Amino acid sequence: MATLFKNIKELLQVRKEPISYVSGKEMNNLPTIKNAFLVIKDGIITNYGAMDNCPNETFEKVIDATGKIILPSWCDSHTHIVYAGNREGEFIDRIKGLSYQDIANKGGGILNSAKKLQETSENDLYEESKIRLEEVIKLGTGAIEIKSGYGLTVEAELKMLRVIKRLNKNYSIDIKSTFLGAHAIPSQYKDDKQGYIQLLINELMPKIANEQLAHYVDVFCETGYFSVADTKLILEAGKKHGLIPKIHVNQFTAIGGVQVGVEYGALSVDHLEEMRDEDITSLLNTKTMPVALPSCSYFLSIPYTPARKIIDAGLPLALATDYNPGSTPSGNMNFVISTACIKMKMTPEEAINAATINGAYAMGLEKQVGSITIGKQANLILTKPINSYGVIPYSFGNPQIDKIYLKGIEINYCSGE
Ligand code: NIG
Ligand code: FE
């Protein structure tokens, strides 16, 4: 089935030649076509250009996009949307003055979510998680990475990963799965962190590889969680099972996580709120994508990732939500774009590049999504009538979305199963 979008006010992120990602000054270049057409067939982008060259043939469906902008769907390369229950009690504790670390130190935080998840059946976890997945799809996300890490036992980690696999099977959005067993040290291993790491390496990883439950491996490389030496052990073991690293680093302290990521060929290093000059330098001339999570900085009132320093050093940058119950209970990429512009001084062009093609790269999907390129999936956002694409970040908290398409199909929702 072929669909023609005609009279598109502006078609964003058109890339004739496929690219993997954009970096440095190139991030400020967002190629567009004004007064454009776009043809999609069987879920794939097959043609686009200026209205003057609009094909004169019959299409099964014609959509008049007068006044509206079309762009590729957001690519959210870092989320934890499979979880059980919320942590709004901790939110109140933080309002009253406790820090994220204070809460974790008294047994709250990730351990709190792990307890809830361990007590939740796989089916209930699926039902709860699919609501979040549908919610973010409606907000324009067209490809997503989801992590485990709230199980912290063999059974519960497998349960999470199986839920991710089931979501991937039942929804048309592309989902990449990441094993984050090293998210926190469970209380029963409080005095035996190495024992827990050995459990992850010797018991969990072989099972995950056997059931093909994950594409990537993650570690919360942070003071009080997993050290650089712990991270190396886990990444080394992941490598044996074909799990590529995508790691949490430099969120609260800079302890060398960026360097370990680079050393192990990480696809991405994420968070980066605390960046020393040497951390920025060590990312130069590598294939590791730095990923910023501004909604997390907003919610926890911690520093924002120094996007200007990173981009001005010539590096690429991707933006993602970090949607999770503790540090970022929001999966709204539109808010992420706005916050990146407002708080991190990224231009709208940089933010849109960071949230589309660079986000796609940060989860290994740059060949399928992230730009308007012939042969890529027709995962699209059709905006409301807006004056210019600057309105997308400008109207923070107020998504300018009229319709969304995944693999060419308009999504309404519509439950996946
Ligand atoms: O990316 N920092 C580690 N993990 C999550 C938060 C986990 C939680 O608090 O539940 C994050 O911010
Ligand atoms: Fe995270």
Coordinates of N, CA, C and O in Angstrom, one line a residue, residues 228-290:
V228 N 35.3 0.9 38.5 CA 35.8 0.7 37.2 C 36.3 -0.8 37.0 O 36.0 -1.4 36.0
A229 N 36.9 -1.3 38.1 CA 37.4 -2.7 38.0 C 36.2 -3.7 37.9 O 36.2 -4.6 37.1
D230 N 35.1 -3.4 38.6 CA 33.9 -4.2 38.5 C 33.4 -4.2 37.1 O 33.0 -5.2 36.5
T231 N 33.3 -2.9 36.6 CA 32.7 -2.7 35.3 C 33.5 -3.5 34.2 O 32.9 -4.1 33.3
K232 N 34.9 -3.5 34.3 CA 35.7 -4.2 33.4 C 35.4 -5.7 33.4 O 35.3 -6.3 32.3
L233 N 35.2 -6.2 34.6 CA 34.9 -7.7 34.7 C 33.6 -8.0 33.9 O 33.5 -9.0 33.2
I234 N 32.6 -7.1 34.2 CA 31.3 -7.4 33.6 C 31.3 -7.2 32.0 O 30.8 -8.0 31.3
L235 N 32.0 -6.2 31.6 CA 32.0 -5.9 30.2 C 32.8 -7.0 29.4 O 32.5 -7.4 28.3
E236 N 33.9 -7.5 30.1 CA 34.7 -8.6 29.5 C 33.8 -9.8 29.4 O 33.9 -10.5 28.3
A237 N 33.1 -10.1 30.4 CA 32.2 -11.3 30.3 C 31.1 -11.1 29.3 O 30.8 -12.0 28.5
G238 N 30.6 -9.9 29.2 CA 29.6 -9.6 28.2 C 30.1 -9.8 26.8 O 29.4 -10.4 25.9
K239 N 31.3 -9.4 26.6 CA 32.0 -9.6 25.3 C 31.9 -11.0 24.8 O 31.6 -11.3 23.6
K240 N 32.2 -11.9 25.7 CA 32.2 -13.4 25.4 C 30.9 -13.9 24.9 O 30.8 -14.8 24.2
H241 N 29.8 -13.1 25.3 CA 28.4 -13.5 24.9 C 27.9 -12.6 23.8 O 26.7 -12.6 23.6
G242 N 28.8 -11.8 23.3 CA 28.3 -10.9 22.2 C 27.5 -9.7 22.6 O 26.8 -9.1 21.8
L243 N 27.6 -9.4 23.9 CA 26.8 -8.2 24.4 C 27.7 -7.0 24.3 O 28.8 -6.9 25.0
I244 N 27.3 -6.0 23.6 CA 28.1 -4.8 23.4 C 27.7 -3.8 24.5 O 26.6 -3.7 24.9
P245 N 28.7 -3.1 25.1 CA 28.5 -2.2 26.2 C 27.8 -0.9 25.8 O 28.0 -0.3 24.8
K246 N 26.8 -0.5 26.7 CA 26.2 0.8 26.7 C 26.1 1.1 28.2 O 25.3 0.5 28.9
I247 N 26.9 2.0 28.7 CA 27.0 2.1 30.2 C 26.6 3.4 30.8 O 26.7 4.5 30.2
H248 N 26.1 3.3 32.1 CA 25.8 4.5 32.9 C 27.1 5.0 33.5 O 27.7 4.3 34.3
V249 N 27.6 6.2 33.2 CA 28.8 6.7 33.7 C 28.7 8.2 34.1 O 27.9 8.9 33.5
N250 N 29.5 8.6 35.0 CA 29.7 10.1 35.4 C 28.3 10.7 35.7 O 28.1 11.9 35.4
Q251 N 27.4 10.0 36.4 CA 26.2 10.6 36.8 C 26.4 11.5 38.0 O 26.0 12.7 38.0
F252 N 27.0 11.0 39.0 CA 27.3 11.8 40.3 C 28.7 12.1 40.5 O 29.1 13.1 41.0
T253 N 29.6 11.1 40.0 CA 31.0 11.3 40.2 C 31.8 10.8 38.9 O 31.3 9.9 38.3
A254 N 32.9 11.4 38.7 CA 33.7 11.0 37.5 C 34.8 10.1 38.0 O 35.8 10.6 38.7
I255 N 34.7 8.8 37.8 CA 35.7 7.8 38.3 C 36.4 7.0 37.2 O 37.0 6.0 37.5
G256 N 36.2 7.5 36.0 CA 36.9 6.8 34.9 C 36.0 5.9 34.1 O 36.4 5.1 33.3
G257 N 34.7 6.1 34.3 CA 33.7 5.3 33.5 C 33.8 5.5 32.0 O 33.6 4.6 31.2
V258 N 34.0 6.8 31.6 CA 34.0 7.1 30.2 C 35.2 6.3 29.6 O 35.0 5.6 28.5
Q259 N 36.3 6.3 30.2 CA 37.5 5.6 29.7 C 37.3 4.1 29.6 O 37.7 3.5 28.6
V260 N 36.7 3.6 30.5 CA 36.4 2.1 30.5 C 35.4 1.8 29.3 O 35.6 0.8 28.6
G261 N 34.5 2.7 29.1 CA 33.6 2.5 28.0 C 34.3 2.5 26.7 O 34.1 1.6 25.8
V262 N 35.2 3.5 26.5 CA 35.9 3.6 25.3 C 36.8 2.4 25.1 O 36.9 1.8 24.0
E263 N 37.5 2.0 26.2 CA 38.4 0.8 26.1 C 37.7 -0.4 25.6 O 38.2 -1.2 24.9
Y264 N 36.4 -0.6 26.1 CA 35.7 -1.8 25.7 C 34.8 -1.6 24.5 O 33.9 -2.4 24.2
G265 N 35.0 -0.5 23.8 CA 34.2 -0.3 22.5 C 32.7 -0.1 22.8 O 31.9 -0.6 22.0
A266 N 32.4 0.6 23.9 CA 31.0 0.9 24.1 C 30.3 1.6 23.0 O 30.9 2.5 22.4
L267 N 29.1 1.2 22.7 CA 28.3 1.9 21.7 C 27.9 3.3 22.2 O 27.9 4.2 21.4
S268 N 27.7 3.4 23.5 CA 27.4 4.7 24.1 C 27.8 4.7 25.5 O 27.9 3.7 26.2
V269 N 28.1 5.9 26.0 CA 28.3 6.2 27.4 C 27.3 7.3 27.8 O 27.1 8.3 27.2
D270 N 26.5 7.0 28.8 CA 25.3 7.7 29.1 C 25.3 8.4 30.5 O 25.9 7.9 31.4
H271 N 24.6 9.5 30.6 CA 24.5 10.4 31.7 C 25.5 11.6 31.6 O 25.1 12.7 31.2
L272 N 26.7 11.4 32.0 CA 27.8 12.4 31.7 C 27.5 13.8 32.4 O 27.9 14.8 31.8
E273 N 26.8 13.8 33.5 CA 26.5 15.1 34.2 C 27.8 15.7 34.8 O 28.0 16.9 34.9
E274 N 28.7 14.8 35.2 CA 30.0 15.2 35.8 C 31.1 14.9 34.8 O 31.6 13.8 34.8
M275 N 31.5 15.9 34.0 CA 32.5 15.6 33.0 C 33.8 16.4 33.2 O 33.7 17.7 33.3
R276 N 34.9 15.7 33.4 CA 36.2 16.4 33.4 C 36.7 16.6 32.0 O 36.3 15.9 31.1
D277 N 37.6 17.5 31.8 CA 38.1 17.8 30.4 C 38.7 16.5 29.8 O 38.5 16.2 28.7
E278 N 39.4 15.7 30.7 CA 39.9 14.4 30.1 C 38.9 13.4 29.7 O 39.1 12.6 28.8
D279 N 37.7 13.5 30.3 CA 36.6 12.6 29.9 C 36.1 13.0 28.5 O 35.8 12.1 27.7
I280 N 36.1 14.3 28.2 CA 35.7 14.7 26.9 C 36.7 14.3 25.9 O 36.5 13.7 24.8
T281 N 38.0 14.6 26.2 CA 39.1 14.2 25.3 C 39.1 12.8 25.0 O 39.4 12.4 23.8
S282 N 38.9 11.9 26.0 CA 39.0 10.5 25.7 C 37.9 10.0 24.7 O 38.1 8.9 24.2
L283 N 36.9 10.8 24.5 CA 35.9 10.3 23.5 C 36.2 10.7 22.1 O 35.6 10.2 21.1
L284 N 37.2 11.6 21.9 CA 37.6 12.0 20.6 C 38.1 10.8 19.8 O 38.8 10.0 20.3
N285 N 37.8 10.8 18.5 CA 38.2 9.7 17.6 C 37.9 8.3 18.0 O 38.6 7.4 17.9
T286 N 36.7 8.2 18.6 CA 36.2 6.9 19.0 C 34.8 6.7 18.3 O 34.3 7.7 17.7
K287 N 34.2 5.5 18.4 CA 32.9 5.3 17.8 C 31.8 5.3 18.9 O 30.7 4.8 18.8
T288 N 32.2 5.7 20.1 CA 31.3 5.7 21.3 C 30.5 7.0 21.3 O 31.0 8.1 21.3
M289 N 29.2 6.8 21.4 CA 28.3 8.0 21.4 C 28.0 8.5 22.8 O 27.6 7.7 23.6
P290 N 28.3 9.7 23.1 CA 27.9 10.3 24.4 C 26.4 10.5 24.4 O 25.9 11.0 23.4

